[in-house]
């Protein structure tokens, strides 16, 4: 993203010339810390009633949608409602995000970006659907540029992108390489697997255990982890079948996903729980770490724990569990 | 394929100079429209009796084989039989294709191409096995060149290639990128997964549910769909076990494959059915599309259908079902 | 690896100038032939008692470990024990190898290489864990260089590398391309899947059937086979559950893996058996090959065997079975 690099340099020059005291707008949140995103809830951006309700729910991230959840003739209304909501409504401990239309839907996406980048309260987090090429992220970067100079340079807009086509999956590596470039005006933090669009794109049909998605889901997890990003699993569309939702959530967590999309309030708690370490797991992690620290200081090579030989990988896993437990404890 | 580009330009010049009325040969079919390839049936190219029988069967595509199905000392005979058959035999609504020997078996493949490109009736569709490198497709292009100038430039030979080794799978992206280059003298339309050769190549053993092939099969589907190609699934070698054939066909269709290889007439109907949308699915698609069109015109964001929220992806899937139903209806 | 190429050329010059009779050190084994590596057993490098025991076991390859199996304050002791063992201990028909620390643990890996490359008996086979980049192999090459000139140029050090992170898996193709470069001072022969580190790295949790590893395991098999390398499957950590070990070993073998890591003597025989062709399979292969040779000489296209049509791929598989049977027969 060579072009972006010079844009960024120019942005920095503008900031320098204008001074930092010109800041007139603010992000909805300037919290730069780690966001757990176990549950990602969609709300149609033009549905004020549902948005109000969502503000009191327990989803880790609430997505005010301008894309698939909003009919074409309601897009303008959705933008207005969302701009207003961002400026006036508190969502408690939930992160609030906006999903714009896909970059390929150029006019819609442009109107989205023009609206939200000029709002009094700019969304902290943007979701960009149907990313298929690195150039889609360059487009986003260009649209952030005009507002970047008015914001603190150390606070970047958080970006979450969607893989929802065969092409997006094949190009994922180059998309992520472009996405994590430090010169970007955004911080790429997560990838969402848009499974329903993906099904339509590859002409597949959902089965009960979704084995036809194994390649796509595991490929996404591996790409995300190689680039240090969160991986957010497919939506469970049948929101009445909470048993299957639970199974699918646990399966996703075991696969390495860090969260899951939800489309109904009843799905939130089940998903949050599945993507949190269990009390038993936390206890196991604490004890294993303690055993490791004791035996390691005594110079014993192969650590023994509960009758099994334990190697460094498992010790690391235990440390990871404790970190995640701490991050979601306050919720 | 830069070299190919100039070859093509030269071919176009030759066509211009010679005029289009020098056309002396013809493709077996000049139909440029979409071919469903649900069932792909192999017949040894030297077995006239089986070929005659196949001409009255219901396979979407009949492959007259010069490769693995024909012993080394019968290759010449197979070429002669096939040339004659192409010129004299009607296969009804079935597409007729020829599988040549692999490009790496250079002498055999060369004799195949020399024979078929000089036949009075040139095969409409070529199958190229064991493709492992983009250069294999350049080789094919070079061999088509001498005949290309004698044919209508708007009618290209249809190409179907096989992935049947670890290397072919790893190189699939670059193979397809080369294959869909518009300057090629062929139209790449489908990829076949040669599972038995693939098993031998990676030293794997077939299990009942073929889970050891999940990566390969899903990788092929995703590559094909990213490049707009048909994906044709593995053969079910035990042609007496029709129950398992049915299961495996349905599984393949759900995974996104558009067809399946068959080696016995009894397999055709089962496979055709599995890769056709069911009447219920077509009905579902019609109703969903109707609901979408009605509610969309009323400006309702989240479409509701049979008690579930329906998003754009599912609407697209419904449209796809109707397209496929239309394409296979006349068969 | 352009830099490596000149290093190699320089090494060859040095050999030429010094003459080959300066050879003062030797590899533990100069056997250049094919090593089956069905079972790969780890022994902590500082545990002399276990090492002595391992020398009489039936593992195809015994790994004297300097990495995860040895506490930080015992690394030096492990190096000394291993150097002594290599010089004094026979392991019968087992190959002996040394696992150094990861290249990213630069000081430890450097001390490992300094020690072992200057031992009187240099390890025949090195295992390098946590390979994530092609440059890790260049580092190894540089460390071999000083000793390469003192050894017969036709005998190269055998290298086995580990994939145990998302990044290592994503970069596997470029790692292997660099690894099989003929100018290297080592022969890359196998890739080991370090599943426990991999779990920790991607934040996944092991389930009974390990389906969350399907992508990684099959991706590794395919990469290995495309580059002509052995693929060594994950360890079964619960060394008391021999039934599950057997299932998992058979599954790995069917997937195309050529061997499996073991951490306990009781695991060896089960693993060796799973990765050897069964007597029935060998018998099947012999009969199929015989049928093929007879019918082929009679010019019959589609070979028939035990009531099924048999194609070339299956014939090849049968030949492979016979080759493997021969290689492990003497053990």
PDB file of C-alpha atoms in Angstrom, chain A residues 47-305:
ATOM      1  CA  UNK A  47     -34.841   0.296  13.575  1.00  0.00           C
ATOM      2  CA  UNK A  48     -34.675   2.720  16.512  1.00  0.00           C
ATOM      3  CA  UNK A  49     -36.738   0.496  18.772  1.00  0.00           C
ATOM      4  CA  UNK A  50     -34.385  -2.464  18.372  1.00  0.00           C
ATOM      5  CA  UNK A  51     -31.354  -0.216  18.737  1.00  0.00           C
ATOM      6  CA  UNK A  52     -32.653   1.145  22.043  1.00  0.00           C
ATOM      7  CA  UNK A  53     -33.290  -2.389  23.218  1.00  0.00           C
ATOM      8  CA  UNK A  54     -29.819  -3.515  22.132  1.00  0.00           C
ATOM      9  CA  UNK A  55     -28.221  -0.739  24.176  1.00  0.00           C
ATOM     10  CA  UNK A  56     -29.236  -2.567  27.333  1.00  0.00           C
ATOM     11  CA  UNK A  57     -28.179  -6.037  26.210  1.00  0.00           C
ATOM     12  CA  UNK A  58     -25.040  -7.916  27.065  1.00  0.00           C
ATOM     13  CA  UNK A  59     -23.501  -8.307  23.579  1.00  0.00           C
ATOM     14  CA  UNK A  60     -19.784  -7.573  23.494  1.00  0.00           C
ATOM     15  CA  UNK A  61     -20.271  -5.616  20.294  1.00  0.00           C
ATOM     16  CA  UNK A  62     -23.480  -4.157  18.825  1.00  0.00           C
ATOM     17  CA  UNK A  63     -23.419  -3.589  15.067  1.00  0.00           C
ATOM     18  CA  UNK A  64     -25.687  -0.880  13.678  1.00  0.00           C
ATOM     19  CA  UNK A  65     -26.195  -2.207  10.169  1.00  0.00           C
ATOM     20  CA  UNK A  66     -26.441  -0.242   6.942  1.00  0.00           C
ATOM     21  CA  UNK A  67     -25.927  -3.263   4.687  1.00  0.00           C
ATOM     22  CA  UNK A  68     -27.957  -6.456   4.217  1.00  0.00           C
ATOM     23  CA  UNK A  69     -30.304  -5.736   7.150  1.00  0.00           C
ATOM     24  CA  UNK A  70     -31.565  -2.501   5.572  1.00  0.00           C
ATOM     25  CA  UNK A  71     -33.647  -2.271   2.386  1.00  0.00           C
ATOM     26  CA  UNK A  72     -32.350  -0.055  -0.382  1.00  0.00           C
ATOM     27  CA  UNK A  73     -34.952   2.649   0.148  1.00  0.00           C
ATOM     28  CA  UNK A  74     -34.171   2.823   3.867  1.00  0.00           C
ATOM     29  CA  UNK A  75     -30.400   3.312   3.643  1.00  0.00           C
ATOM     30  CA  UNK A  76     -30.600   7.098   4.087  1.00  0.00           C
ATOM     31  CA  UNK A  77     -32.886   6.755   7.060  1.00  0.00           C
ATOM     32  CA  UNK A  78     -30.536   4.206   8.617  1.00  0.00           C
ATOM     33  CA  UNK A  79     -27.573   6.557   8.294  1.00  0.00           C
ATOM     34  CA  UNK A  80     -29.482   9.344  10.026  1.00  0.00           C
ATOM     35  CA  UNK A  81     -30.711   7.132  12.844  1.00  0.00           C
ATOM     36  CA  UNK A  82     -27.229   5.727  13.420  1.00  0.00           C
ATOM     37  CA  UNK A  83     -25.567   9.163  13.440  1.00  0.00           C
ATOM     38  CA  UNK A  84     -28.052  10.305  16.019  1.00  0.00           C
ATOM     39  CA  UNK A  85     -27.700   7.159  18.121  1.00  0.00           C
ATOM     40  CA  UNK A  86     -23.910   7.391  18.188  1.00  0.00           C
ATOM     41  CA  UNK A  87     -24.174  10.914  19.535  1.00  0.00           C
ATOM     42  CA  UNK A  88     -26.819  10.315  22.158  1.00  0.00           C
ATOM     43  CA  UNK A  89     -27.025   6.696  23.270  1.00  0.00           C
ATOM     44  CA  UNK A  90     -24.895   4.801  25.748  1.00  0.00           C
ATOM     45  CA  UNK A  91     -24.461   1.075  25.194  1.00  0.00           C
ATOM     46  CA  UNK A  92     -22.947   0.385  28.599  1.00  0.00           C
ATOM     47  CA  UNK A  93     -20.073  -2.055  28.373  1.00  0.00           C
ATOM     48  CA  UNK A  94     -20.927  -2.995  24.776  1.00  0.00           C
ATOM     49  CA  UNK A  95     -18.749  -1.740  21.947  1.00  0.00           C
ATOM     50  CA  UNK A  96     -20.818   0.036  19.267  1.00  0.00           C
ATOM     51  CA  UNK A  97     -19.924  -0.405  15.621  1.00  0.00           C
ATOM     52  CA  UNK A  98     -21.327   0.463  12.221  1.00  0.00           C
ATOM     53  CA  UNK A  99     -21.482  -1.864   9.246  1.00  0.00           C
ATOM     54  CA  UNK A 100     -21.279   0.082   6.023  1.00  0.00           C
ATOM     55  CA  UNK A 101     -22.226  -1.261   2.607  1.00  0.00           C
ATOM     56  CA  UNK A 102     -19.638  -3.207   0.631  1.00  0.00           C
ATOM     57  CA  UNK A 103     -16.919  -1.284  -1.162  1.00  0.00           C
ATOM     58  CA  UNK A 104     -18.097  -2.773  -4.459  1.00  0.00           C
ATOM     59  CA  UNK A 105     -21.515  -1.158  -3.877  1.00  0.00           C
ATOM     60  CA  UNK A 106     -19.590   2.023  -4.444  1.00  0.00           C
ATOM     61  CA  UNK A 107     -22.285   4.689  -4.247  1.00  0.00           C
ATOM     62  CA  UNK A 108     -23.830   3.254  -1.065  1.00  0.00           C
ATOM     63  CA  UNK A 109     -20.477   2.783   0.636  1.00  0.00           C
ATOM     64  CA  UNK A 110     -19.411   6.281  -0.320  1.00  0.00           C
ATOM     65  CA  UNK A 111     -22.561   7.806   1.143  1.00  0.00           C
ATOM     66  CA  UNK A 112     -22.056   5.710   4.279  1.00  0.00           C
ATOM     67  CA  UNK A 113     -18.491   6.897   4.719  1.00  0.00           C
ATOM     68  CA  UNK A 114     -19.327  10.517   3.898  1.00  0.00           C
ATOM     69  CA  UNK A 115     -22.060  10.481   6.525  1.00  0.00           C
ATOM     70  CA  UNK A 116     -20.218   8.704   9.319  1.00  0.00           C
ATOM     71  CA  UNK A 117     -16.834  10.357   8.861  1.00  0.00           C
ATOM     72  CA  UNK A 118     -18.564  13.738   9.184  1.00  0.00           C
ATOM     73  CA  UNK A 119     -20.748  12.835  12.163  1.00  0.00           C
ATOM     74  CA  UNK A 120     -20.162  14.688  15.378  1.00  0.00           C
ATOM     75  CA  UNK A 121     -19.513  11.303  16.923  1.00  0.00           C
ATOM     76  CA  UNK A 122     -17.536   9.125  14.563  1.00  0.00           C
ATOM     77  CA  UNK A 123     -17.985   5.365  14.977  1.00  0.00           C
ATOM     78  CA  UNK A 124     -15.101   3.832  16.922  1.00  0.00           C
ATOM     79  CA  UNK A 125     -15.379   0.650  14.963  1.00  0.00           C
ATOM     80  CA  UNK A 126     -16.269   0.071  11.314  1.00  0.00           C
ATOM     81  CA  UNK A 127     -17.368  -3.247   9.822  1.00  0.00           C
ATOM     82  CA  UNK A 128     -16.667  -3.669   6.121  1.00  0.00           C
ATOM     83  CA  UNK A 129     -18.539  -6.530   4.444  1.00  0.00           C
ATOM     84  CA  UNK A 130     -17.573  -8.572   1.379  1.00  0.00           C
ATOM     85  CA  UNK A 131     -13.878  -7.720   1.328  1.00  0.00           C
ATOM     86  CA  UNK A 132     -12.305  -9.581  -1.598  1.00  0.00           C
ATOM     87  CA  UNK A 133      -9.207  -7.588  -2.465  1.00  0.00           C
ATOM     88  CA  UNK A 134      -6.491  -5.615  -0.709  1.00  0.00           C
ATOM     89  CA  UNK A 135      -7.655  -2.598  -2.707  1.00  0.00           C
ATOM     90  CA  UNK A 136     -10.936  -2.628  -0.781  1.00  0.00           C
ATOM     91  CA  UNK A 137      -8.953  -1.693   2.320  1.00  0.00           C
ATOM     92  CA  UNK A 138      -7.093   1.036   0.411  1.00  0.00           C
ATOM     93  CA  UNK A 139     -10.486   2.471  -0.485  1.00  0.00           C
ATOM     94  CA  UNK A 140     -11.450   2.562   3.198  1.00  0.00           C
ATOM     95  CA  UNK A 141      -8.160   4.193   4.072  1.00  0.00           C
ATOM     96  CA  UNK A 142      -8.757   6.932   1.501  1.00  0.00           C
ATOM     97  CA  UNK A 143     -12.176   7.658   2.933  1.00  0.00           C
ATOM     98  CA  UNK A 144     -10.793   7.942   6.469  1.00  0.00           C
ATOM     99  CA  UNK A 145      -8.095  10.320   5.341  1.00  0.00           C
ATOM    100  CA  UNK A 146     -10.140  13.568   5.433  1.00  0.00           C
ATOM    101  CA  UNK A 147     -11.131  12.962   9.029  1.00  0.00           C
ATOM    102  CA  UNK A 148      -7.826  11.507  10.218  1.00  0.00           C
ATOM    103  CA  UNK A 149      -6.234  14.919  10.466  1.00  0.00           C
ATOM    104  CA  UNK A 150      -8.893  16.082  12.900  1.00  0.00           C
ATOM    105  CA  UNK A 151      -8.380  13.193  15.299  1.00  0.00           C
ATOM    106  CA  UNK A 152      -5.663  12.276  17.721  1.00  0.00           C
ATOM    107  CA  UNK A 153      -3.114  10.385  15.618  1.00  0.00           C
ATOM    108  CA  UNK A 154      -2.597   7.765  18.296  1.00  0.00           C
ATOM    109  CA  UNK A 155      -6.271   6.759  18.221  1.00  0.00           C
ATOM    110  CA  UNK A 156      -7.081   4.865  15.067  1.00  0.00           C
ATOM    111  CA  UNK A 157     -10.448   3.733  13.830  1.00  0.00           C
ATOM    112  CA  UNK A 158     -10.911   0.035  14.536  1.00  0.00           C
ATOM    113  CA  UNK A 159     -11.683  -2.063  11.492  1.00  0.00           C
ATOM    114  CA  UNK A 160     -13.435  -5.427  11.246  1.00  0.00           C
ATOM    115  CA  UNK A 161     -13.738  -7.064   7.845  1.00  0.00           C
ATOM    116  CA  UNK A 162     -15.894  -9.842   6.421  1.00  0.00           C
ATOM    117  CA  UNK A 163     -14.855 -12.844   4.380  1.00  0.00           C
ATOM    118  CA  UNK A 164     -17.953 -14.061   2.615  1.00  0.00           C
ATOM    119  CA  UNK A 165     -16.917 -15.351  -0.792  1.00  0.00           C
ATOM    120  CA  UNK A 166     -14.548 -17.855  -2.366  1.00  0.00           C
ATOM    121  CA  UNK A 167     -12.495 -14.995  -3.745  1.00  0.00           C
ATOM    122  CA  UNK A 168     -12.272 -13.265  -0.372  1.00  0.00           C
ATOM    123  CA  UNK A 169     -11.069 -16.496   1.188  1.00  0.00           C
ATOM    124  CA  UNK A 170      -8.466 -17.139  -1.539  1.00  0.00           C
ATOM    125  CA  UNK A 171      -7.179 -13.565  -1.232  1.00  0.00           C
ATOM    126  CA  UNK A 172      -7.288 -13.484   2.561  1.00  0.00           C
ATOM    127  CA  UNK A 173      -3.540 -13.512   3.043  1.00  0.00           C
ATOM    128  CA  UNK A 174      -2.912 -10.490   0.828  1.00  0.00           C
ATOM    129  CA  UNK A 175      -5.943  -8.715   2.320  1.00  0.00           C
ATOM    130  CA  UNK A 176      -4.578  -9.194   5.834  1.00  0.00           C
ATOM    131  CA  UNK A 177      -1.036  -8.243   4.833  1.00  0.00           C
ATOM    132  CA  UNK A 178      -2.429  -4.960   3.490  1.00  0.00           C
ATOM    133  CA  UNK A 179      -4.752  -4.649   6.482  1.00  0.00           C
ATOM    134  CA  UNK A 180      -2.110  -4.832   9.207  1.00  0.00           C
ATOM    135  CA  UNK A 181       0.220  -2.345   7.517  1.00  0.00           C
ATOM    136  CA  UNK A 182       1.135   0.145  10.241  1.00  0.00           C
ATOM    137  CA  UNK A 183       0.767   3.109   7.923  1.00  0.00           C
ATOM    138  CA  UNK A 184      -2.964   2.488   7.600  1.00  0.00           C
ATOM    139  CA  UNK A 185      -5.305   5.024   9.148  1.00  0.00           C
ATOM    140  CA  UNK A 186      -7.195   2.142  10.778  1.00  0.00           C
ATOM    141  CA  UNK A 187      -6.348  -0.754  13.054  1.00  0.00           C
ATOM    142  CA  UNK A 188      -7.526  -4.047  11.590  1.00  0.00           C
ATOM    143  CA  UNK A 189      -8.664  -6.085  14.595  1.00  0.00           C
ATOM    144  CA  UNK A 190     -10.919  -8.910  13.479  1.00  0.00           C
ATOM    145  CA  UNK A 191     -12.255 -10.983  10.605  1.00  0.00           C
ATOM    146  CA  UNK A 192     -15.879 -12.145  10.500  1.00  0.00           C
ATOM    147  CA  UNK A 193     -16.884 -15.234   8.529  1.00  0.00           C
ATOM    148  CA  UNK A 194     -20.044 -14.296   6.618  1.00  0.00           C
ATOM    149  CA  UNK A 195     -21.187 -17.869   6.194  1.00  0.00           C
ATOM    150  CA  UNK A 196     -24.571 -17.280   4.570  1.00  0.00           C
ATOM    151  CA  UNK A 197     -23.200 -15.131   1.799  1.00  0.00           C
ATOM    152  CA  UNK A 198     -20.381 -17.635   1.499  1.00  0.00           C
ATOM    153  CA  UNK A 199     -22.847 -20.486   1.030  1.00  0.00           C
ATOM    154  CA  UNK A 200     -24.638 -18.586  -1.708  1.00  0.00           C
ATOM    155  CA  UNK A 201     -21.324 -17.678  -3.320  1.00  0.00           C
ATOM    156  CA  UNK A 202     -20.011 -21.220  -3.560  1.00  0.00           C
ATOM    157  CA  UNK A 203     -23.415 -22.805  -4.158  1.00  0.00           C
ATOM    158  CA  UNK A 204     -23.245 -24.920  -1.020  1.00  0.00           C
ATOM    159  CA  UNK A 205     -26.048 -26.035   1.280  1.00  0.00           C
ATOM    160  CA  UNK A 206     -25.872 -25.932   5.034  1.00  0.00           C
ATOM    161  CA  UNK A 207     -25.950 -29.309   6.786  1.00  0.00           C
ATOM    162  CA  UNK A 208     -26.457 -29.905  10.491  1.00  0.00           C
ATOM    163  CA  UNK A 209     -22.788 -30.107  11.446  1.00  0.00           C
ATOM    164  CA  UNK A 210     -21.656 -27.676   8.724  1.00  0.00           C
ATOM    165  CA  UNK A 211     -18.833 -29.946   7.656  1.00  0.00           C
ATOM    166  CA  UNK A 212     -18.944 -28.349   4.208  1.00  0.00           C
ATOM    167  CA  UNK A 213     -17.495 -25.238   5.912  1.00  0.00           C
ATOM    168  CA  UNK A 214     -14.564 -26.914   7.654  1.00  0.00           C
ATOM    169  CA  UNK A 215     -12.008 -25.674   5.150  1.00  0.00           C
ATOM    170  CA  UNK A 216     -13.291 -22.107   5.153  1.00  0.00           C
ATOM    171  CA  UNK A 217     -13.681 -21.825   8.930  1.00  0.00           C
ATOM    172  CA  UNK A 218     -10.310 -23.322   9.780  1.00  0.00           C
ATOM    173  CA  UNK A 219      -8.578 -21.385   7.035  1.00  0.00           C
ATOM    174  CA  UNK A 220      -9.976 -18.161   8.492  1.00  0.00           C
ATOM    175  CA  UNK A 221      -8.884 -19.060  12.031  1.00  0.00           C
ATOM    176  CA  UNK A 222      -5.350 -19.824  10.850  1.00  0.00           C
ATOM    177  CA  UNK A 223      -5.064 -16.639   8.807  1.00  0.00           C
ATOM    178  CA  UNK A 224      -6.352 -14.557  11.720  1.00  0.00           C
ATOM    179  CA  UNK A 225      -4.027 -16.107  14.258  1.00  0.00           C
ATOM    180  CA  UNK A 226      -1.019 -15.735  11.950  1.00  0.00           C
ATOM    181  CA  UNK A 227      -1.770 -12.001  11.794  1.00  0.00           C
ATOM    182  CA  UNK A 228      -2.770 -11.582  15.456  1.00  0.00           C
ATOM    183  CA  UNK A 229      -6.442 -10.896  14.733  1.00  0.00           C
ATOM    184  CA  UNK A 230      -9.699 -12.015  16.297  1.00  0.00           C
ATOM    185  CA  UNK A 231     -11.745 -14.558  14.328  1.00  0.00           C
ATOM    186  CA  UNK A 232     -15.527 -14.320  14.539  1.00  0.00           C
ATOM    187  CA  UNK A 233     -17.506 -17.393  13.559  1.00  0.00           C
ATOM    188  CA  UNK A 234     -20.640 -17.840  11.452  1.00  0.00           C
ATOM    189  CA  UNK A 235     -24.120 -16.891  12.551  1.00  0.00           C
ATOM    190  CA  UNK A 236     -26.558 -19.579  13.691  1.00  0.00           C
ATOM    191  CA  UNK A 237     -29.532 -18.535  11.622  1.00  0.00           C
ATOM    192  CA  UNK A 238     -32.223 -20.597  13.389  1.00  0.00           C
ATOM    193  CA  UNK A 239     -32.483 -18.405  16.465  1.00  0.00           C
ATOM    194  CA  UNK A 240     -35.068 -20.654  18.116  1.00  0.00           C
ATOM    195  CA  UNK A 241     -32.754 -23.690  18.282  1.00  0.00           C
ATOM    196  CA  UNK A 242     -30.655 -22.666  21.274  1.00  0.00           C
ATOM    197  CA  UNK A 243     -29.334 -26.198  21.873  1.00  0.00           C
ATOM    198  CA  UNK A 244     -27.701 -26.324  18.480  1.00  0.00           C
ATOM    199  CA  UNK A 245     -26.482 -22.756  18.970  1.00  0.00           C
ATOM    200  CA  UNK A 246     -24.691 -23.877  22.113  1.00  0.00           C
ATOM    201  CA  UNK A 247     -23.075 -26.860  20.407  1.00  0.00           C
ATOM    202  CA  UNK A 248     -22.006 -24.756  17.464  1.00  0.00           C
ATOM    203  CA  UNK A 249     -20.616 -22.038  19.726  1.00  0.00           C
ATOM    204  CA  UNK A 250     -18.563 -24.509  21.739  1.00  0.00           C
ATOM    205  CA  UNK A 251     -17.327 -26.089  18.538  1.00  0.00           C
ATOM    206  CA  UNK A 252     -16.280 -22.687  17.189  1.00  0.00           C
ATOM    207  CA  UNK A 253     -14.458 -21.805  20.390  1.00  0.00           C
ATOM    208  CA  UNK A 254     -12.599 -25.115  20.334  1.00  0.00           C
ATOM    209  CA  UNK A 255     -11.619 -24.462  16.727  1.00  0.00           C
ATOM    210  CA  UNK A 256      -9.919 -21.224  17.767  1.00  0.00           C
ATOM    211  CA  UNK A 257     -12.610 -18.671  16.985  1.00  0.00           C
ATOM    212  CA  UNK A 258     -12.766 -15.879  19.553  1.00  0.00           C
ATOM    213  CA  UNK A 259     -16.425 -14.978  19.032  1.00  0.00           C
ATOM    214  CA  UNK A 260     -19.599 -15.531  17.057  1.00  0.00           C
ATOM    215  CA  UNK A 261     -22.212 -13.457  15.265  1.00  0.00           C
ATOM    216  CA  UNK A 262     -25.699 -13.296  16.801  1.00  0.00           C
ATOM    217  CA  UNK A 263     -28.956 -12.093  15.307  1.00  0.00           C
ATOM    218  CA  UNK A 264     -31.270 -12.369  18.310  1.00  0.00           C
ATOM    219  CA  UNK A 265     -30.978 -11.246  21.952  1.00  0.00           C
ATOM    220  CA  UNK A 266     -31.621 -14.794  23.186  1.00  0.00           C
ATOM    221  CA  UNK A 267     -28.402 -15.926  21.534  1.00  0.00           C
ATOM    222  CA  UNK A 268     -26.106 -13.548  23.417  1.00  0.00           C
ATOM    223  CA  UNK A 269     -25.634 -15.257  26.780  1.00  0.00           C
ATOM    224  CA  UNK A 270     -25.098 -18.696  25.262  1.00  0.00           C
ATOM    225  CA  UNK A 271     -22.461 -17.338  22.933  1.00  0.00           C
ATOM    226  CA  UNK A 272     -20.738 -15.234  25.599  1.00  0.00           C
ATOM    227  CA  UNK A 273     -20.496 -18.263  27.825  1.00  0.00           C
ATOM    228  CA  UNK A 274     -19.126 -20.548  25.096  1.00  0.00           C
ATOM    229  CA  UNK A 275     -16.345 -18.110  24.260  1.00  0.00           C
ATOM    230  CA  UNK A 276     -15.392 -17.501  27.899  1.00  0.00           C
ATOM    231  CA  UNK A 277     -13.122 -19.913  29.700  1.00  0.00           C
ATOM    232  CA  UNK A 278     -15.131 -22.097  32.111  1.00  0.00           C
ATOM    233  CA  UNK A 279     -14.445 -21.878  35.872  1.00  0.00           C
ATOM    234  CA  UNK A 280     -12.970 -25.381  35.655  1.00  0.00           C
ATOM    235  CA  UNK A 281     -10.704 -24.320  32.796  1.00  0.00           C
ATOM    236  CA  UNK A 282      -9.554 -21.251  34.722  1.00  0.00           C
ATOM    237  CA  UNK A 283      -8.906 -23.402  37.791  1.00  0.00           C
ATOM    238  CA  UNK A 284      -6.996 -25.915  35.630  1.00  0.00           C
ATOM    239  CA  UNK A 285      -4.954 -23.103  34.122  1.00  0.00           C
ATOM    240  CA  UNK A 286      -4.093 -21.613  37.516  1.00  0.00           C
ATOM    241  CA  UNK A 287      -2.970 -24.974  38.886  1.00  0.00           C
ATOM    242  CA  UNK A 288      -1.000 -25.894  35.794  1.00  0.00           C
ATOM    243  CA  UNK A 289       0.790 -22.554  35.757  1.00  0.00           C
ATOM    244  CA  UNK A 290       1.586 -22.996  39.463  1.00  0.00           C
ATOM    245  CA  UNK A 291       2.917 -26.522  38.845  1.00  0.00           C
ATOM    246  CA  UNK A 292       4.967 -25.264  35.960  1.00  0.00           C
ATOM    247  CA  UNK A 293       6.487 -22.438  37.950  1.00  0.00           C
ATOM    248  CA  UNK A 294       7.368 -24.689  40.866  1.00  0.00           C
ATOM    249  CA  UNK A 295       8.806 -27.624  38.891  1.00  0.00           C
ATOM    250  CA  UNK A 296      10.554 -25.308  36.447  1.00  0.00           C
ATOM    251  CA  UNK A 297      12.398 -23.571  39.261  1.00  0.00           C
ATOM    252  CA  UNK A 298      13.469 -27.006  40.481  1.00  0.00           C
ATOM    253  CA  UNK A 299      14.976 -27.756  37.055  1.00  0.00           C
ATOM    254  CA  UNK A 300      12.694 -30.656  36.159  1.00  0.00           C
ATOM    255  CA  UNK A 301      12.499 -30.973  32.361  1.00  0.00           C
ATOM    256  CA  UNK A 302       9.206 -32.690  31.629  1.00  0.00           C
ATOM    257  CA  UNK A 303       6.595 -31.072  33.864  1.00  0.00           C
ATOM    258  CA  UNK A 304       4.102 -33.490  35.391  1.00  0.00           C
ATOM    259  CA  UNK A 305       0.540 -32.392  36.120  1.00  0.00           C
TER     260      UNK A 305
END
